[in-house]
Amino acid sequence: MYKALGQDSGWIWINGEFVPWQEAKIHVLSHTLHYGSGVFEGERAYNGKIFKMTEHHQRLHDSAAMLGFEIPYTVAEINEIALELLARNHLKDAYIRPVAWHGPESLSVASYKNSVNLALASWQWTSYFPKEVLGVKLAWADWVRPAPNMAPVHAKANGQYISATLSKNKAEKEGFHDALMLDYRGYIAECTGANIFIAKDQTVYTPIADCFLNGITRQTVMQLLKEKGFKIIEKHLMPEEIKNAEEIFITGSAVEVQSVIQIGEQHFPLGAIAGEMKTAYGQLVRE
Ligand SMILES: Cc1ncc(COP(=O)(O)O)c(C=O)c1O
């Protein structure tokens, strides 16, 4: 029997109960395993407090609504479960993964008659990229982010991650840390699990989140940039517009703030703005 995430101790909350780590199982005929009909969240706790907890659990509800189903626990209840989970697992600095999926009552492609299930897991996860990496290398992805009428692009829906998985598989096999995806129009969109910021001529640019996840960290960092007096512009950006970038960084709940030193063949310096944002974000999440 494999060990989930290489560990075999701890508790996972599933459908109303805390169960031992290795016993958090679902049926192989669960609808979501076959058709990707679920939603999930990714959030971090710092010193026992989950950063933007309510926003994450509200987004879980909103993502489910975009997929046409309702999570049978309120946002306030999910907040309580998440905090209880951390306490039971004796975790203060941790990653939390809520996931909601459709059960195995039917394998029709239609999901609306199936049960809605919810689980929350938490574990220690210090850094998304190897700790010693100061700046990450991104490959250009072959896959693009779809148009809003091709997929529920604003939902954090697990079925949508296949193009991200394929892009990150290829990127890692080629020696990159992650991949940068364009959208269906050819504009720069996002990484496989993070949003992107590009600094040029004393201004910070970030793509308009009109066909990908408007990250909670993206919104937080935009606010921090404004507070620090930086000019920030949301704009459709073509790949050639990164050519003279002074610095590039990416953001996400798992990634936090991470400098980018390479995209495809182009190299970028580690920059002061990313450094300042790393510090400011690090302070904010621990406040
Ligand atoms: C595809 C994708 N884009 C962006 C993000 C960043 O979102 P957030 O800052 O809310 O974690 C994530 C991570 O959740 C993601 O999976």
mmCIF file of C-alpha atoms and ligand atoms in Angstrom:
data_model
loop_
_atom_site.group_PDB
_atom_site.id
_atom_site.type_symbol
_atom_site.label_atom_id
_atom_site.label_comp_id
_atom_site.label_asym_id
_atom_site.label_seq_id
_atom_site.Cartn_x
_atom_site.Cartn_y
_atom_site.Cartn_z
ATOM 1 C CA MET A 1 0.000 0.000 0.000
ATOM 2 C CA TYR A 2 1.419 3.404 -0.946
ATOM 3 C CA LYS A 3 1.750 6.130 1.634
ATOM 4 C CA ALA A 4 -0.142 9.266 0.614
ATOM 5 C CA LEU A 5 2.452 12.064 0.266
ATOM 6 C CA GLY A 6 4.968 9.657 1.810
ATOM 7 C CA GLN A 7 3.435 9.926 5.240
ATOM 8 C CA ASP A 8 1.257 7.553 7.203
ATOM 9 C CA SER A 9 0.248 9.442 10.318
ATOM 10 C CA GLY A 10 -2.130 12.301 10.964
ATOM 11 C CA TRP A 11 -5.826 12.959 10.524
ATOM 12 C CA ILE A 12 -7.942 13.823 7.519
ATOM 13 C CA TRP A 13 -11.481 15.127 7.767
ATOM 14 C CA ILE A 14 -13.833 13.430 5.337
ATOM 15 C CA ASN A 15 -17.626 13.848 5.131
ATOM 16 C CA GLY A 16 -18.099 14.786 8.766
ATOM 17 C CA GLU A 17 -15.456 12.599 10.449
ATOM 18 C CA PHE A 18 -11.786 12.788 11.302
ATOM 19 C CA VAL A 19 -10.165 9.573 10.072
ATOM 20 C CA PRO A 20 -6.555 8.342 10.249
ATOM 21 C CA TRP A 21 -4.429 9.510 7.300
ATOM 22 C CA GLN A 22 -4.244 6.128 5.544
ATOM 23 C CA GLU A 23 -7.966 5.467 5.907
ATOM 24 C CA ALA A 24 -9.207 8.521 4.000
ATOM 25 C CA LYS A 25 -10.447 6.562 0.986
ATOM 26 C CA ILE A 26 -13.067 7.018 -1.727
ATOM 27 C CA HIS A 27 -14.751 4.583 -4.104
ATOM 28 C CA VAL A 28 -12.990 3.935 -7.415
ATOM 29 C CA LEU A 29 -16.230 4.711 -9.263
ATOM 30 C CA SER A 30 -16.456 8.249 -7.856
ATOM 31 C CA HIS A 31 -17.709 10.505 -10.639
ATOM 32 C CA THR A 32 -14.934 13.057 -10.204
ATOM 33 C CA LEU A 33 -12.162 10.469 -10.645
ATOM 34 C CA HIS A 34 -13.566 9.728 -14.114
ATOM 35 C CA TYR A 35 -14.746 13.124 -15.332
ATOM 36 C CA GLY A 36 -12.947 15.747 -13.236
ATOM 37 C CA SER A 37 -16.158 17.188 -11.805
ATOM 38 C CA GLY A 38 -14.720 18.493 -8.508
ATOM 39 C CA VAL A 39 -13.296 21.649 -6.993
ATOM 40 C CA PHE A 40 -10.538 22.270 -4.485
ATOM 41 C CA GLU A 41 -8.566 24.872 -2.574
ATOM 42 C CA GLY A 42 -4.953 25.356 -1.548
ATOM 43 C CA GLU A 43 -4.161 27.504 1.471
ATOM 44 C CA ARG A 44 -1.416 27.965 4.017
ATOM 45 C CA ALA A 45 -1.428 28.370 7.774
ATOM 46 C CA TYR A 46 1.229 30.512 9.403
ATOM 47 C CA ASN A 47 1.714 30.116 13.123
ATOM 48 C CA GLY A 48 -1.658 28.375 13.437
ATOM 49 C CA LYS A 49 -3.627 31.002 11.492
ATOM 50 C CA ILE A 50 -4.865 30.240 7.965
ATOM 51 C CA PHE A 51 -4.144 33.191 5.711
ATOM 52 C CA LYS A 52 -7.342 34.481 4.035
ATOM 53 C CA MET A 53 -9.203 31.404 5.287
ATOM 54 C CA THR A 54 -12.699 32.721 4.648
ATOM 55 C CA GLU A 55 -11.737 33.924 1.155
ATOM 56 C CA HIS A 56 -10.439 30.436 0.283
ATOM 57 C CA HIS A 57 -13.522 28.647 1.596
ATOM 58 C CA GLN A 58 -15.808 31.172 -0.086
ATOM 59 C CA ARG A 59 -13.934 30.502 -3.344
ATOM 60 C CA LEU A 60 -14.480 26.761 -2.803
ATOM 61 C CA HIS A 61 -18.220 27.463 -2.597
ATOM 62 C CA ASP A 62 -18.083 29.787 -5.610
ATOM 63 C CA SER A 63 -16.122 27.243 -7.677
ATOM 64 C CA ALA A 64 -18.730 24.585 -6.847
ATOM 65 C CA ALA A 65 -21.509 26.990 -7.851
ATOM 66 C CA MET A 66 -19.754 27.569 -11.192
ATOM 67 C CA LEU A 67 -19.846 23.789 -11.676
ATOM 68 C CA GLY A 68 -23.516 23.718 -10.709
ATOM 69 C CA PHE A 69 -23.374 22.107 -7.274
ATOM 70 C CA GLU A 70 -23.525 23.113 -3.653
ATOM 71 C CA ILE A 71 -21.115 22.105 -0.893
ATOM 72 C CA PRO A 72 -23.106 20.699 2.032
ATOM 73 C CA TYR A 73 -21.145 22.694 4.645
ATOM 74 C CA THR A 74 -21.170 26.455 5.088
ATOM 75 C CA VAL A 75 -18.038 28.593 4.775
ATOM 76 C CA ALA A 76 -18.090 29.098 8.562
ATOM 77 C CA GLU A 77 -18.290 25.333 9.115
ATOM 78 C CA ILE A 78 -15.387 24.688 6.739
ATOM 79 C CA ASN A 79 -13.376 27.342 8.612
ATOM 80 C CA GLU A 80 -13.994 25.480 11.877
ATOM 81 C CA ILE A 81 -13.104 22.112 10.360
ATOM 82 C CA ALA A 82 -9.839 23.487 8.947
ATOM 83 C CA LEU A 83 -8.758 24.921 12.299
ATOM 84 C CA GLU A 84 -9.718 21.740 14.158
ATOM 85 C CA LEU A 85 -7.768 19.716 11.594
ATOM 86 C CA LEU A 86 -4.629 21.785 12.187
ATOM 87 C CA ALA A 87 -5.016 21.351 15.944
ATOM 88 C CA ARG A 88 -5.507 17.564 15.676
ATOM 89 C CA ASN A 89 -2.469 17.293 13.430
ATOM 90 C CA HIS A 90 -0.398 19.541 15.728
ATOM 91 C CA LEU A 91 0.385 21.785 12.754
ATOM 92 C CA LYS A 92 1.052 25.520 12.945
ATOM 93 C CA ASP A 93 2.821 26.139 9.632
ATOM 94 C CA ALA A 94 1.084 23.978 7.086
ATOM 95 C CA TYR A 95 -0.688 23.599 3.776
ATOM 96 C CA ILE A 96 -4.416 22.848 3.801
ATOM 97 C CA ARG A 97 -6.220 21.142 0.922
ATOM 98 C CA PRO A 98 -10.028 21.163 0.924
ATOM 99 C CA VAL A 99 -11.526 19.132 -1.934
ATOM 100 C CA ALA A 100 -15.137 18.550 -2.969
ATOM 101 C CA TRP A 101 -16.119 15.807 -5.386
ATOM 102 C CA HIS A 102 -19.040 13.874 -6.775
ATOM 103 C CA GLY A 103 -19.579 10.351 -5.492
ATOM 104 C CA PRO A 104 -20.087 6.978 -7.226
ATOM 105 C CA GLU A 105 -23.894 6.740 -7.345
ATOM 106 C CA SER A 106 -23.899 7.013 -11.136
ATOM 107 C CA LEU A 107 -21.297 7.095 -13.890
ATOM 108 C CA SER A 108 -23.428 9.085 -16.263
ATOM 109 C CA VAL A 109 -21.429 12.013 -17.583
ATOM 110 C CA ALA A 110 -24.088 14.158 -15.873
ATOM 111 C CA SER A 111 -23.086 14.703 -12.264
ATOM 112 C CA TYR A 112 -26.030 16.518 -10.715
ATOM 113 C CA LYS A 113 -27.676 13.402 -9.274
ATOM 114 C CA ASN A 114 -24.498 12.259 -7.504
ATOM 115 C CA SER A 115 -23.622 12.961 -3.868
ATOM 116 C CA VAL A 116 -21.339 15.880 -3.053
ATOM 117 C CA ASN A 117 -18.476 14.927 -0.772
ATOM 118 C CA LEU A 118 -15.993 17.093 1.073
ATOM 119 C CA ALA A 119 -12.611 16.383 2.622
ATOM 120 C CA LEU A 120 -9.866 18.509 4.158
ATOM 121 C CA ALA A 121 -6.268 17.394 4.576
ATOM 122 C CA SER A 122 -3.309 19.277 5.986
ATOM 123 C CA TRP A 123 0.394 18.630 6.073
ATOM 124 C CA GLN A 124 3.705 20.326 6.501
ATOM 125 C CA TRP A 125 4.947 21.811 3.239
ATOM 126 C CA THR A 126 7.638 24.397 3.611
ATOM 127 C CA SER A 127 8.327 25.564 0.087
ATOM 128 C CA TYR A 128 6.773 24.920 -3.315
ATOM 129 C CA PHE A 129 10.046 25.021 -5.220
ATOM 130 C CA PRO A 130 13.310 23.569 -3.821
ATOM 131 C CA LYS A 131 14.364 25.744 -0.899
ATOM 132 C CA GLU A 132 17.799 26.565 -2.325
ATOM 133 C CA VAL A 133 16.292 28.026 -5.522
ATOM 134 C CA LEU A 134 16.450 31.829 -5.466
ATOM 135 C CA GLY A 135 14.709 32.290 -8.792
ATOM 136 C CA VAL A 136 12.759 29.797 -10.888
ATOM 137 C CA LYS A 137 13.101 28.855 -14.541
ATOM 138 C CA LEU A 138 9.879 28.729 -16.566
ATOM 139 C CA ALA A 139 9.322 26.923 -19.850
ATOM 140 C CA TRP A 140 6.781 28.227 -22.348
ATOM 141 C CA ALA A 141 3.852 25.789 -22.158
ATOM 142 C CA ASP A 142 2.518 24.122 -25.299
ATOM 143 C CA TRP A 143 -1.011 24.247 -23.845
ATOM 144 C CA VAL A 144 -3.059 27.414 -23.614
ATOM 145 C CA ARG A 145 -5.640 28.612 -21.109
ATOM 146 C CA PRO A 146 -9.076 28.263 -22.717
ATOM 147 C CA ALA A 147 -11.651 30.964 -23.407
ATOM 148 C CA PRO A 148 -14.416 31.560 -20.827
ATOM 149 C CA ASN A 149 -16.883 29.751 -23.115
ATOM 150 C CA MET A 150 -14.653 26.672 -23.363
ATOM 151 C CA ALA A 151 -14.346 25.911 -19.634
ATOM 152 C CA PRO A 152 -15.367 27.381 -16.259
ATOM 153 C CA VAL A 153 -12.079 29.296 -16.216
ATOM 154 C CA HIS A 154 -12.667 31.173 -12.958
ATOM 155 C CA ALA A 155 -13.409 28.044 -10.943
ATOM 156 C CA LYS A 156 -10.658 26.188 -9.135
ATOM 157 C CA ALA A 157 -11.947 23.003 -10.723
ATOM 158 C CA ASN A 158 -9.812 19.892 -10.784
ATOM 159 C CA GLY A 159 -10.801 18.840 -14.305
ATOM 160 C CA GLN A 160 -9.146 21.988 -15.633
ATOM 161 C CA TYR A 161 -5.717 21.085 -14.350
ATOM 162 C CA ILE A 162 -4.908 18.571 -17.080
ATOM 163 C CA SER A 163 -3.254 21.201 -19.327
ATOM 164 C CA ALA A 164 -1.316 22.505 -16.307
ATOM 165 C CA THR A 165 -0.200 18.976 -15.384
ATOM 166 C CA LEU A 166 0.937 18.234 -18.946
ATOM 167 C CA SER A 167 2.763 21.580 -19.114
ATOM 168 C CA LYS A 168 4.512 21.107 -15.781
ATOM 169 C CA ASN A 169 5.445 17.493 -16.597
ATOM 170 C CA LYS A 170 7.175 18.642 -19.780
ATOM 171 C CA ALA A 171 8.795 21.652 -18.127
ATOM 172 C CA GLU A 172 10.299 19.618 -15.284
ATOM 173 C CA LYS A 173 11.527 16.897 -17.653
ATOM 174 C CA GLU A 174 13.339 19.626 -19.627
ATOM 175 C CA GLY A 175 15.020 21.040 -16.508
ATOM 176 C CA PHE A 176 12.653 23.948 -15.801
ATOM 177 C CA HIS A 177 10.800 24.438 -12.526
ATOM 178 C CA ASP A 178 7.429 25.313 -14.001
ATOM 179 C CA ALA A 179 5.656 26.392 -17.194
ATOM 180 C CA LEU A 180 4.157 29.701 -18.253
ATOM 181 C CA MET A 181 0.909 29.366 -20.184
ATOM 182 C CA LEU A 182 -0.512 31.715 -22.784
ATOM 183 C CA ASP A 183 -4.252 32.119 -23.211
ATOM 184 C CA TYR A 184 -6.445 31.312 -26.226
ATOM 185 C CA ARG A 185 -5.632 34.755 -27.712
ATOM 186 C CA GLY A 186 -1.869 34.406 -27.316
ATOM 187 C CA TYR A 187 -1.594 36.693 -24.276
ATOM 188 C CA ILE A 188 0.494 35.717 -21.258
ATOM 189 C CA ALA A 189 -1.853 34.042 -18.748
ATOM 190 C CA GLU A 190 -0.341 32.312 -15.716
ATOM 191 C CA CYS A 191 1.866 29.498 -14.502
ATOM 192 C CA THR A 192 0.450 26.066 -13.724
ATOM 193 C CA GLY A 193 -0.372 27.123 -10.141
ATOM 194 C CA ALA A 194 0.589 30.775 -9.829
ATOM 195 C CA ASN A 195 -0.049 34.246 -11.277
ATOM 196 C CA ILE A 196 2.659 36.385 -12.865
ATOM 197 C CA PHE A 197 3.962 39.961 -12.426
ATOM 198 C CA ILE A 198 6.357 41.737 -14.775
ATOM 199 C CA ALA A 199 8.251 44.899 -13.787
ATOM 200 C CA LYS A 200 9.411 47.307 -16.462
ATOM 201 C CA ASP A 201 10.183 51.048 -16.452
ATOM 202 C CA GLN A 202 9.262 51.453 -12.763
ATOM 203 C CA THR A 203 5.818 49.925 -13.387
ATOM 204 C CA VAL A 204 4.519 46.481 -12.452
ATOM 205 C CA TYR A 205 2.291 44.768 -15.015
ATOM 206 C CA THR A 206 0.094 41.737 -14.497
ATOM 207 C CA PRO A 207 -2.217 40.051 -17.011
ATOM 208 C CA ILE A 208 -5.952 40.752 -16.749
ATOM 209 C CA ALA A 209 -7.509 37.733 -15.019
ATOM 210 C CA ASP A 210 -10.273 37.314 -17.595
ATOM 211 C CA CYS A 211 -9.660 33.650 -18.440
ATOM 212 C CA PHE A 212 -7.756 32.268 -15.464
ATOM 213 C CA LEU A 213 -7.848 32.260 -11.688
ATOM 214 C CA ASN A 214 -7.697 35.719 -10.114
ATOM 215 C CA GLY A 215 -5.463 34.436 -7.327
ATOM 216 C CA ILE A 216 -6.012 35.464 -3.737
ATOM 217 C CA THR A 217 -2.246 36.014 -3.500
ATOM 218 C CA ARG A 218 -2.333 38.026 -6.748
ATOM 219 C CA GLN A 219 -4.939 40.346 -5.233
ATOM 220 C CA THR A 220 -2.998 40.565 -1.963
ATOM 221 C CA VAL A 221 0.279 41.394 -3.716
ATOM 222 C CA MET A 222 -1.419 43.999 -5.918
ATOM 223 C CA GLN A 223 -2.650 45.686 -2.735
ATOM 224 C CA LEU A 224 0.826 45.485 -1.176
ATOM 225 C CA LEU A 225 2.393 46.976 -4.317
ATOM 226 C CA LYS A 226 -0.074 49.875 -4.196
ATOM 227 C CA GLU A 227 0.610 50.458 -0.500
ATOM 228 C CA LYS A 228 4.360 50.566 -1.235
ATOM 229 C CA GLY A 229 3.762 53.196 -3.906
ATOM 230 C CA PHE A 230 4.351 51.093 -7.017
ATOM 231 C CA LYS A 231 2.399 51.803 -10.157
ATOM 232 C CA ILE A 232 0.539 48.646 -11.102
ATOM 233 C CA ILE A 233 -1.223 48.025 -14.397
ATOM 234 C CA GLU A 234 -3.455 45.096 -15.340
ATOM 235 C CA LYS A 235 -3.010 44.602 -19.051
ATOM 236 C CA HIS A 236 -3.085 42.015 -21.810
ATOM 237 C CA LEU A 237 0.560 41.197 -22.386
ATOM 238 C CA MET A 238 2.061 39.529 -25.445
ATOM 239 C CA PRO A 239 5.040 37.185 -24.893
ATOM 240 C CA GLU A 240 7.420 39.617 -26.650
ATOM 241 C CA GLU A 241 6.579 42.276 -24.042
ATOM 242 C CA ILE A 242 8.658 40.512 -21.406
ATOM 243 C CA LYS A 243 11.812 41.074 -23.464
ATOM 244 C CA ASN A 244 13.062 44.085 -21.541
ATOM 245 C CA ALA A 245 11.527 43.203 -18.187
ATOM 246 C CA GLU A 246 13.599 44.377 -15.247
ATOM 247 C CA GLU A 247 12.259 41.562 -13.099
ATOM 248 C CA ILE A 248 9.542 38.960 -13.061
ATOM 249 C CA PHE A 249 7.890 37.163 -10.171
ATOM 250 C CA ILE A 250 5.008 34.768 -9.581
ATOM 251 C CA THR A 251 2.506 34.481 -6.738
ATOM 252 C CA GLY A 252 0.226 31.855 -5.255
ATOM 253 C CA SER A 253 -0.878 30.456 -1.922
ATOM 254 C CA ALA A 254 1.488 27.498 -2.280
ATOM 255 C CA VAL A 255 4.217 29.366 -4.214
ATOM 256 C CA GLU A 256 3.941 32.540 -2.066
ATOM 257 C CA VAL A 257 6.139 35.168 -3.841
ATOM 258 C CA GLN A 258 8.859 33.691 -6.065
ATOM 259 C CA SER A 259 11.315 35.430 -8.396
ATOM 260 C CA VAL A 260 11.675 34.197 -11.979
ATOM 261 C CA ILE A 261 15.156 34.141 -13.531
ATOM 262 C CA GLN A 262 14.391 32.493 -16.843
ATOM 263 C CA ILE A 263 11.504 32.090 -19.272
ATOM 264 C CA GLY A 264 12.300 29.866 -22.244
ATOM 265 C CA GLU A 265 15.604 31.176 -23.550
ATOM 266 C CA GLN A 266 15.411 34.584 -21.880
ATOM 267 C CA HIS A 267 17.122 35.386 -18.597
ATOM 268 C CA PHE A 268 16.055 37.938 -15.974
ATOM 269 C CA PRO A 269 17.817 39.301 -12.902
ATOM 270 C CA LEU A 270 16.628 38.760 -9.355
ATOM 271 C CA GLY A 271 14.888 42.024 -8.562
ATOM 272 C CA ALA A 272 14.295 44.352 -5.664
ATOM 273 C CA ILE A 273 10.497 44.522 -6.094
ATOM 274 C CA ALA A 274 10.122 40.749 -5.690
ATOM 275 C CA GLY A 275 12.391 40.961 -2.647
ATOM 276 C CA GLU A 276 10.263 43.708 -1.156
ATOM 277 C CA MET A 277 7.059 41.770 -1.885
ATOM 278 C CA LYS A 278 8.477 38.572 -0.366
ATOM 279 C CA THR A 279 9.203 40.460 2.845
ATOM 280 C CA ALA A 280 5.878 42.322 2.899
ATOM 281 C CA TYR A 281 3.889 39.154 2.142
ATOM 282 C CA GLY A 282 5.866 37.189 4.737
ATOM 283 C CA GLN A 283 4.984 39.826 7.341
ATOM 284 C CA LEU A 284 1.328 40.087 6.353
ATOM 285 C CA VAL A 285 0.640 36.335 6.521
ATOM 286 C CA ARG A 286 2.080 36.196 10.047
ATOM 287 C CA GLU A 287 0.268 39.270 11.373
HETATM 288 C C1 LIG B 1 -3.940 27.758 -11.889
HETATM 289 C C2 LIG B 1 -3.677 28.621 -10.721
HETATM 290 N N1 LIG B 1 -3.496 29.954 -10.913
HETATM 291 C C3 LIG B 1 -3.241 30.780 -9.903
HETATM 292 C C4 LIG B 1 -3.153 30.327 -8.606
HETATM 293 C C5 LIG B 1 -2.894 31.283 -7.491
HETATM 294 O O1 LIG B 1 -4.049 31.423 -6.731
HETATM 295 P P1 LIG B 1 -4.012 31.776 -5.186
HETATM 296 O O2 LIG B 1 -3.120 32.958 -5.030
HETATM 297 O O3 LIG B 1 -5.416 32.072 -4.857
HETATM 298 O O4 LIG B 1 -3.469 30.582 -4.483
HETATM 299 C C6 LIG B 1 -3.327 28.970 -8.356
HETATM 300 C C7 LIG B 1 -3.257 28.432 -6.991
HETATM 301 O O5 LIG B 1 -4.282 28.312 -6.350
HETATM 302 C C8 LIG B 1 -3.603 28.096 -9.428
HETATM 303 O O6 LIG B 1 -3.786 26.781 -9.238
#
